[in-house]
Amino acid sequence: MRKLILFMLSLILILSSCELFMDEPEMGDVYAIIVGLDYKNNADQENLKGTLNDVDELHIVFGKMAEISNSDYFGYTFKQEGVPYTSAVNHSIGTNNVNSYPSIANIEHAINALINVTDDNDLVLFSYSGHGGEDGSIALAKTSASDESYFYQPQNILDLFTNVKGRKLIILDTCFSGLSLPDNPGSSNTVLGSSIDDWYAKYWENSTYVLPDMYVLTASADTLSYEIDLDPSISADHRHGLFTAGLLKALGWGHPHPNPDTLQIPPAAKESVLTVDSLYGYILDFIEEHPDFNPQWNILKLNETKQHPLVSGGAMDMVLFRF
């Protein structure tokens, strides 16, 4: 009888716990908009060396994760590379033809093009690698040398994605990307504060508990974020954003690059399931391996409790892939 009582108590605790997964979804297709800029056509911004590597390699790895999880993959890369103010590459997204140069107009066009393409079972990924302003804005591509209106607020991206069906993960590898710790540093959740936190309140804060279908991972708090050379022993370095390097490692990628066909269930997955929580935990461990290189990242570790970048402010985790 005593064992039965203990079992029932344990069952009640499990069922009533606030640390739960979002309802198990059916896995659909995977869509990705992957953005990176080197700023060589923007005299106002310092050139970046790792952002285009971020784009190319995330595109490979996202595709392989979809393949391993038996999903179809539709990836769209948007790269500002060198001095041109346009791109020769166009993407067909549904019935829309979208130029791959990452201007504000083209990024908005790409997101809006997904509205009539995705369904509720799909996973939609958006990643950005580039500069960020101290107000949390991102520096998209200039359309001309005189263009001064290329900074873009992430809330606008979130607004656009509210009209896109599916589970959505927004990844921002940029300085001042808005990551903040909750008031209680022992919390098991990490929420985005400031304007992004206000954005979530606008859409989901009400008397009923509605599961958000969009989560955000960011590279830094109100600080700089950095690039890392993954192979400093050779003259031609190979750089990535430190955060994206951790993301790639979490998905089984590295440098020297493995054969993509050899990728298997990623190391960040737990029991063959990759979630926002497990992905973030792996990235955080990677970042903590580089304290001398990037001391600013210590803000993410006020104590030994790992923080979860679940930006709805709730306790639900979101499944990305099932393998």
Coordinates of C-alpha atoms in Angstrom, one line a residue, residues 3 31 52 55 66 68 82 91 94 112 119 125 139 147 167 177 198 200-201 213 248-249 268 286 289 296 299 302 318:
K3 CA 4.4 1.8 -2.5
Y31 CA 11.6 25.1 -44.0
L52 CA 28.7 33.4 -44.7
V55 CA 24.8 30.3 -43.7
A66 CA 15.4 16.9 -41.9
I68 CA 17.5 11.9 -40.7
G82 CA 31.1 41.2 -51.6
H91 CA 14.4 31.4 -54.7
G94 CA 5.5 28.6 -53.2
N112 CA 5.3 36.3 -46.4
D119 CA 1.1 23.9 -42.4
L125 CA 13.6 27.9 -39.0
A139 CA 21.7 45.2 -39.8
D147 CA 21.0 53.6 -48.0
R167 CA 6.5 25.4 -35.2
S177 CA 20.3 40.3 -29.5
D198 CA 6.9 42.8 -24.6
Y200 CA 5.4 38.0 -26.5
A201 CA 3.1 39.5 -23.9
D213 CA 4.4 28.2 -31.5
L248 CA 26.5 23.5 -35.5
K249 CA 28.4 21.3 -33.0
A268 CA 22.2 17.6 -28.5
F286 CA 30.1 24.9 -25.9
E289 CA 34.3 26.0 -23.0
Q296 CA 31.2 38.4 -21.8
I299 CA 26.6 36.7 -17.9
L302 CA 25.1 33.5 -12.7
M318 CA 9.2 22.7 -28.2

